Amino acid sequence: MNSFFITTPIYYVNARPHLGHAYTTVVADAMARYHKLLGEDVLFLTGTDEHGDKIVQAAEKEGKTPKEFVDGISASFQALWPELHIANDRFVRTTDAHHIATVQAFLQRVYDAGDIYFGEFGGHYCYGCERFYTEKELENGLCPQHLTKPEYISEKNYFFRMSKYLPWLKQYILDNSDFIRPERYRAEVLAMLESGALEDLCISRPKNRLTWGIELPFDSEYVCYVWFDALINYISALGWPDGRDYEKFWPGEHLVAKDILKPHAVFWPAMLKSAGLRLYHHLNVHGYWLVRDTKMSKSLGNVVEPRAMSNIYGTDAFRYFLLREMHFGSDASFSEEALVSRINADLANDLGNLFSRVLSMTAKYFGSRVPRPKDLQTDDTAIAELCAVSMHNFIQLFGNVQFAQGLESLWELVRALNKYVDMQAPWRLAKQGNMERLATVMYVLLTAMRKTALCLWPVMPSASVNMLKQLGQVADQNQAPVVQLEAEVGNLDGLAPGTIVASVSNIFPRIDVKSGDQKKPKGMQQEGQGTQSKRKSSMCEVPVPPKSAKGEVDFAQFTGLDIRVGTVKKAEKHPNADRILRLEVDFGEGVTRQILSGLAEYYTPEALLGKRVCAVLNLAPRKIRGLVSYGMVLTASGDSQFSLLGVDRDVPDGSEIA
Ligand code: MSP
């Protein structure tokens, strides 16, 4: 079985996760899932970069020790990823003992190879970049990244003989045209190598200036330069030098943005070469997300919060937008308007509409069973061919990190399927009693929809699972559908006649731009002839219910609530409050969550053990008599009756209630 190893940068813990971090990690997740779908053995690594000056400064600002500080922010990265349906296999922290030992072993190896020397050095140090700049690299005497004046520092340090490897590296990049991709970044690196500005790399910091780092194995007065330490995460997480995962998964694929091109394209290959290790397969470099064409920054107050976007618009829609909107390699501009218009155009109008129309017609004409097709006509074979071409292109483009183009190719099929419905007009065939032709048309649609849903598993895992289930398929958000994706291309097989499918579908409701409110997808009103007017009149006859005593909330407020299903793992009485029980509930977050609830009058702690409950997770934590509650369990109460809200199917812990 082929193996596939994908990494993201390990993120600095001096800031909370934002749109940029979310993008890279969503892309890595989509790549990991895509390779799983191709039947490969996949390992997906992300993590946090926790050493260096920046961290010390950020911790000081908050009055914390570096360790307390890094633990808090690293946890916030780890907690966010599952919320974005990101399923990384490993999470590496550069403060992990294992990572530290690996960095020291690597340093020793490079030292023993004679590639590290001690020397006096004066250089222009930028605290923002945590690195020295040569005279040539500065722009008008300023750091080219931060546009600030670096400090001139002269001190004795250890150096890595990077310059020794630069001619070899240049030749390697010339010989391997996609080692760094897309091409513009390869050209940038070649220009860097030709400029002569690159020298040996200073890889130590004296402890009198910085202690928050990994001690050099050959000099306890120094710690390791943060970049030399951080890059090694890609192999420390695999158990280098003799871990089985290292054997199996190295070399891998790296995914980074253009800001950290140089360390990945120059330092890291030189380090690997010096230590006698193989180079990674590809460095995949993407552009920057801008917000209304401006750089995201705390001071401008325009930092986009991925959690808020996914809560308001849905995780899958957000992931789709990120992958569809940015052409990998170029910068892209983020705005909620652009997000809403993609959701409405591609997801509600095109994909949601297709599912809604076809499933309701299958219910109406075939009792929600996949009909058996008869002979295919030219229009049907045209769809079959388009389906093959779209899928083929999707697979090729996705594998080539051209996600936007891959999705566009799939949407050519989705739009063609909607047109095919309009042209074939199943409602007319039904009226004419032409059931054979009707069966063929519906079969063509349903099988092509299944293939579309399969391709979308890497992009929108939860929606893909919903679509597949609606088509009577077994599917799991965390387990790649058991198919051979490449074998799915070029046929209309895969959906057995007789399979029972859902009768309604409302996967991507349309978002009303004015109120932020959601309406039914257009497709709900278009499924067949006559239904629209019937629905209208029946809607008018429905009595208007009284207004809720609590007033109205708008849709965004409602979808902003994070309500989930969990299992009670522990229950006991609150030590200081008779009516309150202290629960530890598993919501699939990796740790259980403490929730305090006024249930003691209605349930004994024993009766709650193992119970499935529903709870709001994003209420601000509340302290009750000395203990903190991180959520609220939902209950129904009337007169003297009282009941916990549960679920009537065995959905996994962490399932969202929406
Ligand atoms: N710790 C280093 C990486 C070490 S890897 C061995 C670092 N961390 S970082 O927190 O600054 O993360 C940088 C990465 O975050 C970028 O390369 C990119 O993956 C992501 N992004 C941060 N801001 C971004 C945008 N505005 N747009 C897109 N991605 C960006 O550098």
PDB file of C-alpha atoms and ligand atoms in Angstrom, residues 8-14 18-21 23-24 49 54 77 227 230-234 255-260 264 286-290 295-296 326, ligand 1:
ATOM      1  CA  THR A   8       1.570  21.799   7.976  1.00  0.00           C
ATOM      2  CA  PRO A   9       3.940  24.343   9.473  1.00  0.00           C
ATOM      3  CA  ILE A  10       3.995  24.062  13.231  1.00  0.00           C
ATOM      4  CA  TYR A  11       2.365  27.286  14.322  1.00  0.00           C
ATOM      5  CA  TYR A  12       3.872  29.813  16.683  1.00  0.00           C
ATOM      6  CA  VAL A  13       2.012  29.961  19.932  1.00  0.00           C
ATOM      7  CA  ASN A  14       2.314  33.724  20.255  1.00  0.00           C
ATOM      8  CA  HIS A  18      -6.748  32.577  12.695  1.00  0.00           C
ATOM      9  CA  LEU A  19      -7.941  32.182   9.121  1.00  0.00           C
ATOM     10  CA  GLY A  20      -4.389  31.721   7.751  1.00  0.00           C
ATOM     11  CA  HIS A  21      -3.602  28.830  10.081  1.00  0.00           C
ATOM     12  CA  TYR A  23      -6.507  27.492   5.656  1.00  0.00           C
ATOM     13  CA  THR A  24      -3.224  25.580   5.627  1.00  0.00           C
ATOM     14  CA  ASP A  49       6.340  25.800  17.566  1.00  0.00           C
ATOM     15  CA  LYS A  54       8.787  35.873  20.586  1.00  0.00           C
ATOM     16  CA  PHE A  77      -4.936  25.021  18.354  1.00  0.00           C
ATOM     17  CA  TRP A 227      14.103  27.474  13.080  1.00  0.00           C
ATOM     18  CA  ALA A 230      11.307  23.667  14.467  1.00  0.00           C
ATOM     19  CA  LEU A 231      12.112  22.124  11.074  1.00  0.00           C
ATOM     20  CA  ILE A 232      13.176  18.901  12.748  1.00  0.00           C
ATOM     21  CA  ASN A 233       9.561  18.386  13.924  1.00  0.00           C
ATOM     22  CA  TYR A 234       8.831  16.812  10.554  1.00  0.00           C
ATOM     23  CA  LEU A 255       2.582  22.525   2.959  1.00  0.00           C
ATOM     24  CA  VAL A 256       3.480  26.129   3.841  1.00  0.00           C
ATOM     25  CA  ALA A 257       2.641  29.701   2.865  1.00  0.00           C
ATOM     26  CA  LYS A 258       5.049  31.959   1.037  1.00  0.00           C
ATOM     27  CA  ASP A 259       6.188  33.671   4.276  1.00  0.00           C
ATOM     28  CA  ILE A 260       8.312  30.696   5.285  1.00  0.00           C
ATOM     29  CA  HIS A 264      11.764  25.233   4.029  1.00  0.00           C
ATOM     30  CA  HIS A 286       0.416  28.798  -1.066  1.00  0.00           C
ATOM     31  CA  GLY A 287      -0.291  32.525  -1.036  1.00  0.00           C
ATOM     32  CA  TYR A 288      -1.752  34.741   1.626  1.00  0.00           C
ATOM     33  CA  TRP A 289      -5.322  35.352   2.638  1.00  0.00           C
ATOM     34  CA  LEU A 290      -5.936  39.057   2.676  1.00  0.00           C
ATOM     35  CA  LYS A 295      -3.011  42.099   5.354  1.00  0.00           C
ATOM     36  CA  MET A 296      -4.740  40.594   8.391  1.00  0.00           C
ATOM     37  CA  MET A 326      -7.995  30.543  -3.320  1.00  0.00           C
TER      38      MET A 326
HETATM   39  N1  MSP B   1       6.555  28.479  13.453  1.00  0.00           N
HETATM   40  C1  MSP B   1       6.773  28.838  12.114  1.00  0.00           C
HETATM   41  C2  MSP B   1       6.716  27.620  11.222  1.00  0.00           C
HETATM   42  C3  MSP B   1       7.692  26.548  11.549  1.00  0.00           C
HETATM   43  S1  MSP B   1       7.492  25.159  10.532  1.00  0.00           S
HETATM   44  C4  MSP B   1       8.789  24.207  10.796  1.00  0.00           C
HETATM   45  C5  MSP B   1       5.713  29.841  11.657  1.00  0.00           C
HETATM   46  N2  MSP B   1       4.578  29.859  12.362  1.00  0.00           N
HETATM   47  S2  MSP B   1       3.320  30.816  12.049  1.00  0.00           S
HETATM   48  O1  MSP B   1       2.408  30.647  13.150  1.00  0.00           O
HETATM   49  O2  MSP B   1       3.734  32.128  11.770  1.00  0.00           O
HETATM   50  O3  MSP B   1       2.628  30.180  10.845  1.00  0.00           O
HETATM   51  C6  MSP B   1       2.921  30.568   9.527  1.00  0.00           C
HETATM   52  C7  MSP B   1       1.990  29.812   8.623  1.00  0.00           C
HETATM   53  O4  MSP B   1       0.612  30.088   8.980  1.00  0.00           O
HETATM   54  C8  MSP B   1       2.061  30.195   7.167  1.00  0.00           C
HETATM   55  O5  MSP B   1       3.133  29.595   6.490  1.00  0.00           O
HETATM   56  C9  MSP B   1       0.711  29.694   6.704  1.00  0.00           C
HETATM   57  O6  MSP B   1       0.703  28.304   6.661  1.00  0.00           O
HETATM   58  C10 MSP B   1      -0.188  30.149   7.822  1.00  0.00           C
HETATM   59  N3  MSP B   1      -0.609  31.545   7.624  1.00  0.00           N
HETATM   60  C11 MSP B   1      -0.486  32.551   8.531  1.00  0.00           C
HETATM   61  N4  MSP B   1      -1.068  33.670   8.002  1.00  0.00           N
HETATM   62  C12 MSP B   1      -1.563  33.407   6.785  1.00  0.00           C
HETATM   63  C13 MSP B   1      -2.361  34.125   5.865  1.00  0.00           C
HETATM   64  N5  MSP B   1      -2.727  35.369   6.041  1.00  0.00           N
HETATM   65  N6  MSP B   1      -2.779  33.464   4.767  1.00  0.00           N
HETATM   66  C14 MSP B   1      -2.499  32.144   4.551  1.00  0.00           C
HETATM   67  N7  MSP B   1      -1.768  31.443   5.414  1.00  0.00           N
HETATM   68  C15 MSP B   1      -1.138  32.067   6.451  1.00  0.00           C
HETATM   69  O7  MSP B   1       5.950  30.507  10.685  1.00  0.00           O
END
